[in-house]
Short mmCIF file of C-alpha atoms and ligand atoms in Angstrom, two decimals:
data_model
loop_
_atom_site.label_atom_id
_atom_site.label_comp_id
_atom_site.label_asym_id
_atom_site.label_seq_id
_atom_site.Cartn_x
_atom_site.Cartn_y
_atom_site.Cartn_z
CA UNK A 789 15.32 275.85 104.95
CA UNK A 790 17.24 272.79 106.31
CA UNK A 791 21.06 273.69 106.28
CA UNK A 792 23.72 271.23 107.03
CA UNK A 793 26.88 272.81 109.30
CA UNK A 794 30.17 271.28 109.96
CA UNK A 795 33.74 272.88 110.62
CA UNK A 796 37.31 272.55 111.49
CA UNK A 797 37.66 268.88 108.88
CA UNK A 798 41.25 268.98 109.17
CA UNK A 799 41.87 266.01 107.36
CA UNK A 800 45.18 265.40 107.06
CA UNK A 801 45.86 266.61 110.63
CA UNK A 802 47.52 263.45 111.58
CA UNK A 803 49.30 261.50 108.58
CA UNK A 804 51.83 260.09 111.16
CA UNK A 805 50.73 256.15 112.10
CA UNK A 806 50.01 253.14 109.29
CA UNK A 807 48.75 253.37 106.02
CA UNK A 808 46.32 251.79 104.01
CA UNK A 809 47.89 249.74 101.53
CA UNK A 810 45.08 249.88 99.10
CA UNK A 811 44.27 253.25 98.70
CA UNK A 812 47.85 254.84 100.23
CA UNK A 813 45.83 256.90 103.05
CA UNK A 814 46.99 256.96 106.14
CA UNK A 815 44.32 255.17 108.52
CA UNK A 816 43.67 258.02 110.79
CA UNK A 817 43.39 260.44 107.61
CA UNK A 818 40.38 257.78 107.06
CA UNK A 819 39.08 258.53 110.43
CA UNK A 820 38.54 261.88 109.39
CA UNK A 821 37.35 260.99 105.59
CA UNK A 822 35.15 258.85 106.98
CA UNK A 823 33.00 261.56 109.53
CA UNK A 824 33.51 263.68 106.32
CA UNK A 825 31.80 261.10 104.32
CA UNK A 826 29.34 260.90 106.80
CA UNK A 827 27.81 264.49 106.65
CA UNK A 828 27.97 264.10 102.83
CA UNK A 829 25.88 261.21 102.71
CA UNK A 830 23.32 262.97 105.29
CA UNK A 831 23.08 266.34 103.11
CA UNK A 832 22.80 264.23 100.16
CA UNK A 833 19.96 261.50 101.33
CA UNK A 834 18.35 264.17 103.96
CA UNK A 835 18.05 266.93 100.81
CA UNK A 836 19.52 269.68 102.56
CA UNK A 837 19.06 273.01 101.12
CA UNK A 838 22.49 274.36 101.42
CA UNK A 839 25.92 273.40 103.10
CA UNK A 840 28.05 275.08 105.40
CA UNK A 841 31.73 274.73 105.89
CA UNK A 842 32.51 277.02 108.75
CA UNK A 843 36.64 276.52 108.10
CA UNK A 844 40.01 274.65 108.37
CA UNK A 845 39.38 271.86 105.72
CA UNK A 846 43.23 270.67 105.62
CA UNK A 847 46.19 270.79 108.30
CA UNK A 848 47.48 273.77 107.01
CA UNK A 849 47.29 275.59 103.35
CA UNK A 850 49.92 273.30 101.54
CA UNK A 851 47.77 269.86 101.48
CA UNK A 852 49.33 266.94 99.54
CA UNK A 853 47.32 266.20 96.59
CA UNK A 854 46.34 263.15 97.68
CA UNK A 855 44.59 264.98 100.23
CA UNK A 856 43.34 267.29 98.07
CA UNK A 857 42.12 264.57 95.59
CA UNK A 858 40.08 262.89 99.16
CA UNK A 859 38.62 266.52 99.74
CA UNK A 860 37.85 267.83 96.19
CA UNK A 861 35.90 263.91 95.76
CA UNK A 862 33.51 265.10 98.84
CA UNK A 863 33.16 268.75 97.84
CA UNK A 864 31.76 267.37 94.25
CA UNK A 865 29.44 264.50 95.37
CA UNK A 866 27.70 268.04 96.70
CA UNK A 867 28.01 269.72 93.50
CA UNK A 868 26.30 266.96 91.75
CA UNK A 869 23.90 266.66 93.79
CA UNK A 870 23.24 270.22 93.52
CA UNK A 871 23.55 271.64 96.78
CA UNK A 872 24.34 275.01 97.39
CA UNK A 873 27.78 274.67 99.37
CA UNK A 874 30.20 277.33 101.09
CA UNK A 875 33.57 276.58 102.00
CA UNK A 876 34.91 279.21 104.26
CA UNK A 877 38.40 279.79 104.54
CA UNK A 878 39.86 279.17 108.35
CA UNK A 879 43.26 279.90 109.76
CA UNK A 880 44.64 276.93 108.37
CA UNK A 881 43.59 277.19 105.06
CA UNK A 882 44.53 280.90 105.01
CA UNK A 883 47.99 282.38 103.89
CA UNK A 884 49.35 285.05 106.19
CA UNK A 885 50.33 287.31 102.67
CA UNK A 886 47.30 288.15 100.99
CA UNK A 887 49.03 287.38 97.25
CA UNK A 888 49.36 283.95 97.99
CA UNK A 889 46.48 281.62 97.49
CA UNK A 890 44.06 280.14 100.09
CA UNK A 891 43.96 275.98 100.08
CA UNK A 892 40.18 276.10 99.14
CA UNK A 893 41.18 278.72 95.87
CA UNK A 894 40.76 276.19 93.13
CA UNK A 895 37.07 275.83 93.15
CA UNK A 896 36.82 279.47 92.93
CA UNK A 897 39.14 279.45 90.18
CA UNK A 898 37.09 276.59 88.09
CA UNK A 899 33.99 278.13 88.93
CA UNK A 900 32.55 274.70 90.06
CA UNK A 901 28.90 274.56 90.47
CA UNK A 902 26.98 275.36 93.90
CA UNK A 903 30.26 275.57 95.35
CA UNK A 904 31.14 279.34 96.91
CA UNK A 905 34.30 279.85 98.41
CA UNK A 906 34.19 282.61 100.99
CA UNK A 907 37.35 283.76 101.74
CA UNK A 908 36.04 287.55 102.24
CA UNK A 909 33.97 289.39 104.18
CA UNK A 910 30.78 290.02 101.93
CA UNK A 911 27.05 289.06 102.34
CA UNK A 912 26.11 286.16 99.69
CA UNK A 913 22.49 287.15 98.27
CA UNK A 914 19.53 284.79 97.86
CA UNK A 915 20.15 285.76 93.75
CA UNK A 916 23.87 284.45 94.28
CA UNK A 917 22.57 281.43 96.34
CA UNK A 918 19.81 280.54 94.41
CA UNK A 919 18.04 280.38 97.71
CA UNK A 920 15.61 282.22 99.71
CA UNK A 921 18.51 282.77 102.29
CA UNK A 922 21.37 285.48 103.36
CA UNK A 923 24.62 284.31 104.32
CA UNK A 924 26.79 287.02 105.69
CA UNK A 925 30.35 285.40 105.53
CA UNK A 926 33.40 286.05 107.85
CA UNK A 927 36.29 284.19 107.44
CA UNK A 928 39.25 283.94 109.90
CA UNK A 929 40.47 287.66 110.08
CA UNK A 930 44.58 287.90 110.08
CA UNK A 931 45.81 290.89 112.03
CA UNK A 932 48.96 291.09 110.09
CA UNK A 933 46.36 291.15 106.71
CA UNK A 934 44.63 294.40 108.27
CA UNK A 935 45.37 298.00 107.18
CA UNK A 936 45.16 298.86 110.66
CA UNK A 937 47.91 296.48 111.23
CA UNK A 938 50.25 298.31 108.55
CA UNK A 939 49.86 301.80 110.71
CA UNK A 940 50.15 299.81 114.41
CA UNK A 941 53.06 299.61 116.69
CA UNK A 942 53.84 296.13 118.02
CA UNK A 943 53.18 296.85 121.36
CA UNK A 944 49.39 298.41 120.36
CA UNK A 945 48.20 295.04 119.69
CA UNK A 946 45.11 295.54 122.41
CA UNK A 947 44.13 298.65 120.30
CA UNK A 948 44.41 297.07 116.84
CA UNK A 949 41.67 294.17 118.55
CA UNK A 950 39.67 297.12 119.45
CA UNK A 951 39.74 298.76 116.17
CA UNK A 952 39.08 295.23 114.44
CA UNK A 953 36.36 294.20 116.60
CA UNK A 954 34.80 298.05 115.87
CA UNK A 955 35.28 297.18 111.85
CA UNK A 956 33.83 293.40 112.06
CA UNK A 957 30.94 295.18 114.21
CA UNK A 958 30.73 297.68 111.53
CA UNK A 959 30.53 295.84 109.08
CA UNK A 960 28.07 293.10 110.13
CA UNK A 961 25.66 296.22 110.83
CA UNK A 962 26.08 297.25 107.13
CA UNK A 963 24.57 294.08 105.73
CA UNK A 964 22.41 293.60 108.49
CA UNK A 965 20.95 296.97 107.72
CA UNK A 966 20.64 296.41 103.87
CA UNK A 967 19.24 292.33 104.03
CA UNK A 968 15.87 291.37 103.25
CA UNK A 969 13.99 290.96 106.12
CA UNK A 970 11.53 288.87 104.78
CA UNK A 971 14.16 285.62 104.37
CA UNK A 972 16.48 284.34 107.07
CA UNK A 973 19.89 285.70 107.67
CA UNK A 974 22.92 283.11 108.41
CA UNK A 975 26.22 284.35 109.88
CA UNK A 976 29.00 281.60 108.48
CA UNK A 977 32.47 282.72 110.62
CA UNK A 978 35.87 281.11 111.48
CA UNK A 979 36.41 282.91 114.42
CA UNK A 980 37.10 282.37 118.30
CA UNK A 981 34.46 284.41 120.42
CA UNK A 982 35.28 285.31 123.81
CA UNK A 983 33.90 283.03 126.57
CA UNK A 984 33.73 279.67 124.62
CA UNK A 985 34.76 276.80 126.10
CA UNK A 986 37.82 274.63 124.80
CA UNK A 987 38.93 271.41 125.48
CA UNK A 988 41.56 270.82 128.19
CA UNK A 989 44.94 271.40 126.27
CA UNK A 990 43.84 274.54 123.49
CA UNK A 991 44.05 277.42 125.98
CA UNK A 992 47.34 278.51 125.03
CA UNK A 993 46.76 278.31 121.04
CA UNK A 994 43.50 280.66 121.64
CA UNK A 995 45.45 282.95 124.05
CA UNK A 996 46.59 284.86 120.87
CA UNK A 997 43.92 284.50 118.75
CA UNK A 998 41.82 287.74 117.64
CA UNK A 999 38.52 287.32 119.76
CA UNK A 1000 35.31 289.03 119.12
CA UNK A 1001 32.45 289.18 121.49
CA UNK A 1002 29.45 287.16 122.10
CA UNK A 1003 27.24 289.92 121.62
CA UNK A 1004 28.10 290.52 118.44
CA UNK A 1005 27.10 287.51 117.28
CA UNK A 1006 24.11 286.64 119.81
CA UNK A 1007 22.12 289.33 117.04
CA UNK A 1008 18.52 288.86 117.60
CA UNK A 1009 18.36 289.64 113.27
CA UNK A 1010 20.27 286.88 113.20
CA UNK A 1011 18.74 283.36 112.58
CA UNK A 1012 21.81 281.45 112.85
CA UNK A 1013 25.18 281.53 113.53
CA UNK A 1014 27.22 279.18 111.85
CA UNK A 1015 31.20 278.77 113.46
CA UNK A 1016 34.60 277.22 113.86
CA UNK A 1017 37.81 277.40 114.80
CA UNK A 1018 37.00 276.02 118.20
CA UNK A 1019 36.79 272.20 118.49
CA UNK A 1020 34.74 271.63 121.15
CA UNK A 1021 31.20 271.50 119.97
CA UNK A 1022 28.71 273.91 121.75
CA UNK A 1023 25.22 276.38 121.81
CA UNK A 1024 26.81 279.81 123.06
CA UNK A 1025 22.95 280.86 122.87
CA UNK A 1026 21.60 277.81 124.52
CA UNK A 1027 22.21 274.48 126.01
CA UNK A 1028 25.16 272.15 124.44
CA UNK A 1029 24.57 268.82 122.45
CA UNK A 1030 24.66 266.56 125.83
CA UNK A 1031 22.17 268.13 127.12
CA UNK A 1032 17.96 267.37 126.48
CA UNK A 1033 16.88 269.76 123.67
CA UNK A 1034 15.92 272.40 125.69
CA UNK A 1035 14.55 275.60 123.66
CA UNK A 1036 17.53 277.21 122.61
CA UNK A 1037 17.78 281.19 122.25
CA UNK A 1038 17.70 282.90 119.30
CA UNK A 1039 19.49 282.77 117.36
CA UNK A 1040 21.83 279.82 118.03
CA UNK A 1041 25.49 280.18 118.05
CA UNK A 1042 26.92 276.87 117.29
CA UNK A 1043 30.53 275.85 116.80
CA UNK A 1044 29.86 271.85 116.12
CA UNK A 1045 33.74 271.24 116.60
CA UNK A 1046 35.71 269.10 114.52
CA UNK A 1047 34.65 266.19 112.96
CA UNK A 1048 37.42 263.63 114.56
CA UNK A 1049 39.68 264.36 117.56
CA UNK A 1050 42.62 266.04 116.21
CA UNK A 1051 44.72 265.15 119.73
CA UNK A 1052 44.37 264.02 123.23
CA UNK A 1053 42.90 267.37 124.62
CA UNK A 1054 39.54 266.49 122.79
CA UNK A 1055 39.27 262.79 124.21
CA UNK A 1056 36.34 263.14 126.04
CA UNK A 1057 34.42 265.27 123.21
CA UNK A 1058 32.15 263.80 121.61
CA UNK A 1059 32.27 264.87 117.91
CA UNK A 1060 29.13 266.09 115.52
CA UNK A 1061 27.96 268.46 112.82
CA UNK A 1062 24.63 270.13 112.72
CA UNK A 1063 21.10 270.29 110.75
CA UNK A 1064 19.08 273.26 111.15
CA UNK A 1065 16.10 274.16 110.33
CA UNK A 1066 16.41 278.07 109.82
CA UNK A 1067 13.33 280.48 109.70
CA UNK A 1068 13.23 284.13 109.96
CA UNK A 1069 12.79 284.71 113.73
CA UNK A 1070 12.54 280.94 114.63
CA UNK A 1071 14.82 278.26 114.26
CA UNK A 1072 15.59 274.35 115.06
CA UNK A 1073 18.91 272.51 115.57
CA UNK A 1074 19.51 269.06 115.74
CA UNK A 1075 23.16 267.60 117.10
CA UNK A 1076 24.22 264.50 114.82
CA UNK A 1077 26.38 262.75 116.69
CA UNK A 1078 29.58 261.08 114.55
CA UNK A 1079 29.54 257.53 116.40
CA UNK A 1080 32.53 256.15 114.49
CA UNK A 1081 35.24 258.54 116.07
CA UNK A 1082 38.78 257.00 117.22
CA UNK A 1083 38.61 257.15 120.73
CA UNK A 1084 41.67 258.57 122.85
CA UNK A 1085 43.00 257.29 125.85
CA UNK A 1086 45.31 258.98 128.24
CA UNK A 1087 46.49 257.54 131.60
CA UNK A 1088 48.86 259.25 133.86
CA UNK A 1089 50.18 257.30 136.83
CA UNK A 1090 52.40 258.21 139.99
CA UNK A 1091 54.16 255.73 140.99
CA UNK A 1092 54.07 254.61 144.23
CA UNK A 1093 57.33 253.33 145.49
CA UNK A 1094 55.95 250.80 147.78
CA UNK A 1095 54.17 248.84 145.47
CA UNK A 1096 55.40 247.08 142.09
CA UNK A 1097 55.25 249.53 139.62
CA UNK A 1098 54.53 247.31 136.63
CA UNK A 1099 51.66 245.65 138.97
CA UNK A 1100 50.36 249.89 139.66
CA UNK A 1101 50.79 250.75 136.16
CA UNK A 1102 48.70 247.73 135.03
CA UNK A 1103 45.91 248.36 137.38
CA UNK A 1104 45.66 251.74 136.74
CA UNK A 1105 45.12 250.63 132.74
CA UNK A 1106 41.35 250.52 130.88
CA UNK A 1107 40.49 246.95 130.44
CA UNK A 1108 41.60 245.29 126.82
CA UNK A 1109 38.37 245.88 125.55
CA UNK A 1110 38.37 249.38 126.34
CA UNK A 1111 41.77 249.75 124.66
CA UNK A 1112 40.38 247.98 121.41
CA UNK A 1113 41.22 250.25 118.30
CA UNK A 1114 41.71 253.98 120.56
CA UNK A 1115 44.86 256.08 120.34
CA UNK A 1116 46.35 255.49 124.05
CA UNK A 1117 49.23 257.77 125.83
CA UNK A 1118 50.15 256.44 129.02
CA UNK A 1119 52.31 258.56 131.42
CA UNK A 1120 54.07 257.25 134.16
CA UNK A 1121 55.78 259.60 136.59
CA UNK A 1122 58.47 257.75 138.78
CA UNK A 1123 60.20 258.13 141.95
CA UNK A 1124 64.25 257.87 142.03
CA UNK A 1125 65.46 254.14 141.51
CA UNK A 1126 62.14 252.74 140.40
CA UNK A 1127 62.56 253.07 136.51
CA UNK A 1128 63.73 250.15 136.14
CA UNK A 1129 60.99 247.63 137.45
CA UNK A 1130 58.96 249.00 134.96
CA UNK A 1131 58.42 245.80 133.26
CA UNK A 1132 57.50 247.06 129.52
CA UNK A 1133 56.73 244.57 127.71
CA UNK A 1134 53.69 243.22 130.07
CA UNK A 1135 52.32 247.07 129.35
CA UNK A 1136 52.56 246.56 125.60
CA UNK A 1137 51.33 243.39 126.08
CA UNK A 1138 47.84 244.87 127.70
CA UNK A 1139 47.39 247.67 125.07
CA UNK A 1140 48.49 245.27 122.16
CA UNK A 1141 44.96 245.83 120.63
CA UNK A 1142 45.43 249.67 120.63
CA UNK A 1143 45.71 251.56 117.52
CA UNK A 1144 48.45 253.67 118.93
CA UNK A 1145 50.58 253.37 122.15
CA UNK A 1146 53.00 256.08 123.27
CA UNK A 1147 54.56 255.07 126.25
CA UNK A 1148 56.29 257.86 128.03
CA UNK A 1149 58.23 258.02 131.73
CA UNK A 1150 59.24 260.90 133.36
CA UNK A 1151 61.66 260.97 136.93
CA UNK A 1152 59.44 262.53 139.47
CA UNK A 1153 61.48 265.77 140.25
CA UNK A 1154 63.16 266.24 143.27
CA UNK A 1155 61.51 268.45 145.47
CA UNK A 1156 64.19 270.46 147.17
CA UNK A 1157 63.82 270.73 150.60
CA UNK A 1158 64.37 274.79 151.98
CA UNK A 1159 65.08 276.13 154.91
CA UNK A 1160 62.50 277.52 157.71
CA UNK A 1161 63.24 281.23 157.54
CA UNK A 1162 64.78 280.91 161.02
CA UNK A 1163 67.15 278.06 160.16
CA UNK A 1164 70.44 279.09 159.36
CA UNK A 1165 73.09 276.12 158.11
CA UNK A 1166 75.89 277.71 160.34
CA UNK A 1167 73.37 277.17 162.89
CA UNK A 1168 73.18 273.56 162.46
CA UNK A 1169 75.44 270.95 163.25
CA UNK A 1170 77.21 268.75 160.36
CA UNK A 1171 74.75 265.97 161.80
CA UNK A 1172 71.87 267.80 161.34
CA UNK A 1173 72.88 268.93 157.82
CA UNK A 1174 73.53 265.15 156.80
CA UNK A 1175 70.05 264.15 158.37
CA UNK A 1176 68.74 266.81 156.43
CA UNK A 1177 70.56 265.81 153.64
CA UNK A 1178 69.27 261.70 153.87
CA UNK A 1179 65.34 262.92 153.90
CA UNK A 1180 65.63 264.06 150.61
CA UNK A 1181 67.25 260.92 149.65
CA UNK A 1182 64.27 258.57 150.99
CA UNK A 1183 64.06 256.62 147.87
CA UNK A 1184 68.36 255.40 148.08
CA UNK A 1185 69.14 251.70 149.20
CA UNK A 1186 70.97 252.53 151.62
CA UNK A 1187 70.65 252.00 155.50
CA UNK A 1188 70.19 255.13 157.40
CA UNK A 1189 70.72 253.44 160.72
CA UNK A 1190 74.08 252.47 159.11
CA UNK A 1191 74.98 255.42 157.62
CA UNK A 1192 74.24 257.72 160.23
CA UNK A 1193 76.72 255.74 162.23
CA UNK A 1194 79.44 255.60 159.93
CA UNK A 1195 79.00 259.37 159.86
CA UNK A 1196 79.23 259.61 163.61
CA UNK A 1197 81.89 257.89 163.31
CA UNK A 1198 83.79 260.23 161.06
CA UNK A 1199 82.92 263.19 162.28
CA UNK A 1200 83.84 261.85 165.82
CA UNK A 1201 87.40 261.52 164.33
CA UNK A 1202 87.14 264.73 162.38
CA UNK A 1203 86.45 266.58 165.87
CA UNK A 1204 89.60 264.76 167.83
CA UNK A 1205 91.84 266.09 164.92
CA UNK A 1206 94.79 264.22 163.38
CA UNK A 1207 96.44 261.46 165.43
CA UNK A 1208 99.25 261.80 162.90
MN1 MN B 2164 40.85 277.35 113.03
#
C-alpha cells in the first residue's frame, strides 16, 4: 500500500511581498503552491494508493478565495485521478466554536469524490476507503471544544490535559481493539507529542499546546503514524530524514513538516513530504526532499566599535550568490554613537539580488554598572563617582584626560567654597 503524507501546507501563510502580475498570487504564496504541486504530481505519476493530509492547509480558517480556488485546483487533480485523499483538519483550519465551519468543510459538503474530510475523531474503514487499509483519524483537539472543558475551572488546566490525554488514549484503544487485523492500521493526527523537536523560534507557540505522549502513538498495532502541527520534519520512532536510512522502528512516527518555510526559525530545515510503503507489521518510508524551497537568511552582527561598521557588517554578509533569490533579515546590534556610519545603501547594494531584505538596528543596551556589595556611594569620593560614571560612557567623544581635569578643577573650587 504506497501512501503519500504531507502536512502543515499553509499556503497563504505569507501574502505580504510582490505579486505575480499574471495570475495575482503573491510570489511566496507560489513558493508554497509550487511544493504543493510537487507532491501532487508525485501521487499522481508514482500511483499512490491513498493521500494523507495530516493538517493546516491555509493560514488560518478564513482563506481568500483565491486561495481557496489554488487549493481546491490541487485537491481535485487527486480526485480525478482517483486517489483516495484525507484532508485532516489542523488548528488553523479549525474554528474554536464548534457551529462554525472548518476551512476544509466544502468538500464534505459537495461530497467530492475520494476526498474525506476528517475533522472528527472516528476510524475510516477499508469499505469507506475503498482500500484494504484503516485510518484512525485525530484531528487537532480544542480544549475549549471539550465537555470536560465546560465542567473545568481555569486554573485545572493540567487536569483537563490529563483527562484528555486519558479520552484520546481511550479512544484510540476502542478502534484499535475493533480493526481488522489482517490489513494495516494508519494513525492520521494534527497534534504536538511531547518530546519532538522544533525549530529554533516555535517553543513558545507549543508551550500551550495540548500534548499527548509518545507512547501513545509509538503503538506496536500501529503501522504508521501519520502527523503535523510541528514543522520540523522528523522519525520520533527512528532516525530523521538527514540521516542514512537506517531501519526505522515500528511503527514510524513521522511529522514531515511543512512544505515551505513559513519564517526564519525553519531556515536551516530542509523541507519534504513522505511515501510509505505500509504493511501490517512492516513498513518502509522514503523522505522526498522539496529542492525548490526559498531559502532564509538571517545574520546578526555586533558591532564592534573599533572597526568600520559598514566594512563589519559587509564581511559578516553571505556572498551575492548566496543571497540570490532567499528571504534575508540582517540584524545589527550597535554600540552608542556608531549608528550612524552605518552606510546603508552599500548593504542594500550587496543583498540587491535578495528576494526580501529586512534591515533592522538595534542600540546595544547599556549595561548598568552596580555596586560591589561593599561599596557604598557615601563612601566614595565625587571623583570616584565621576570615574565611575565615565566607564560607562566608553563609547562618548570626549577626552577623559580632559575631562577629568576640568572636573578637578571644579571640584577643587567647590571644596575652597565661595570667594564671593
Ligand atoms: Mn498546526
Amino acid at each position: 500500500m504506497k501512501i503519500v503524507h504531507f502536512a502543515d501546507a499553509h499556503i497563504d501563510i505569507s501574502q505580504s511581498g510582490k505579486v505575480d502580475p499574471i495570475t495575482g498570487i503573491p510570489l511566496r504564496v507560489q513558493d508554497f503552491l509550487r511544493s504543493l504541486d510537487v507532491i501532487v504530481d508525485t501521487a499522481i505519476t508514482e500511483k499512490a494508493d491513498l493521500v494523507l493530509f495530516a493538517g493546516d492547509a491555509y493560514r488560518d480558517r478564513t482563506p481568500l478565495p483565491t486561495y481557496q480556488r489554488e487549493w481546491e485546483k490541487r485537491v481535485l487533480r487527486l480526485s480525478q485521478a482517483k486517489i483516495p485523499t484525507i484532508l485532516l483538519t489542523g488548528n488553523h483550519d479549525m474554528p474554536k466554536s464548534s457551529t462554525k465551519a472548518h476551512a476544509l468543510e466544502e468538500f464534505e459538503t459537495l461530497q467530492i469524490p475520494y476526498i474525506h474530510i476528517a475533522s472528527k475523531v472516528k476510524m475510516l474503514t477499508p469499505h469507506e476507503l475503498g482500500l484494504p487499509i484503516q485510518v484512525i483519524t485525530l484531528p487537532w483537539l480544542y480544549r475549549s471544544r471539550t465537555d470536560m472543558y465546560r465542567q473545568t475551572t481555569p486554573n485545572a488546566l493540567n487536569d483537563l490535559d490529563a483527562q484528555m490525554e486519558d479520552a484520546v488514549s481511550e479512544v484510540l484503544n476502542s478502534f484499535l481493539t475493533r480493526r481488522d487485523e489482517a490489513l494495516p492500521t494508519i494513525l492520521l493526527a494534527h497534534a504536538a507529542i511531547t518530546g519532538a523537536s522544533i525549530g529554533d523560534e516555535r517553543e513558545l507557540m507549543l508551550g500551550g499546546d495540548f500534548q499527548l505522549p509518545p507512547g501513545l502513538v509509538k503503538d506496536p498495532r500501529l503501522d504508521y503514524v501519520a502527523l503535523g502541527h510541528i514543522h520540523k520534519a522528523q522519525n520520533l520512532n527512528g532516525p530523521g530524514p538527514d540521516q542514512d536510512n537506517r531501519a526505522n522502528n515500528h511503527p514510524p512516527v513521522i511529522y514531515p513538516g511543512s512544505i515551505e518555510r513559513v519564517n526564519f526559525g525553519e531556515r536551516s530545515d530542509a523541507k519534504y513530504f513522505v511515501i510509505a510503503d505500509v504493511g501490517v507489521g512492516v513498513t518502509n518510508i522514503e523522505w522526498r526532499k522539496l529542492v525548490n524551497v526559498r531559502p532564509f537568511i538571517k545574520c546578526v552582527i555586533k558591532i564592534d566599535p573599533a572597526t568600520h561598521p559598514t566594512d563589519q557588517i559587509l564581511a559578516n554578509l553571505p556572498p551575492r550568490e548566496e543571497i540570490n533569490g532567499a528571504v534575508v533579515h540582517i540584524h545589527v546590534d550597535f554600540p552608542p554613537g556608531t549608528q550612524g556610519g552605518i552606510d546603508e545603501g552599500r548593504v542594500i547594494d550587496h543583498c540587491s539580488n535578495a528576494f526580501d531584505l529586512r534591515f533592522t538596528t538595534r542600540m546595544q543596551r547599556e549595561v548598568r554598572s552596580r555596586l560591589a556589595q561593599d561599596e557604598n556611594t557615601t563612601a566614595m569620593s565625587d571623583l570616584d563617582l565621576f570615574g565611575r560614571y565615565l566607564d560607562e560612557h566608553k563609547n562618548t567623544a570626549y577626552d577623559r584626560e580632559k575631562l577629568t581635569n576640568l572636573a578637578m578643577t571644579i571640584l577643587a573650587g567647590d571644596a575652597g567654597g565661595d570667594a564671593e
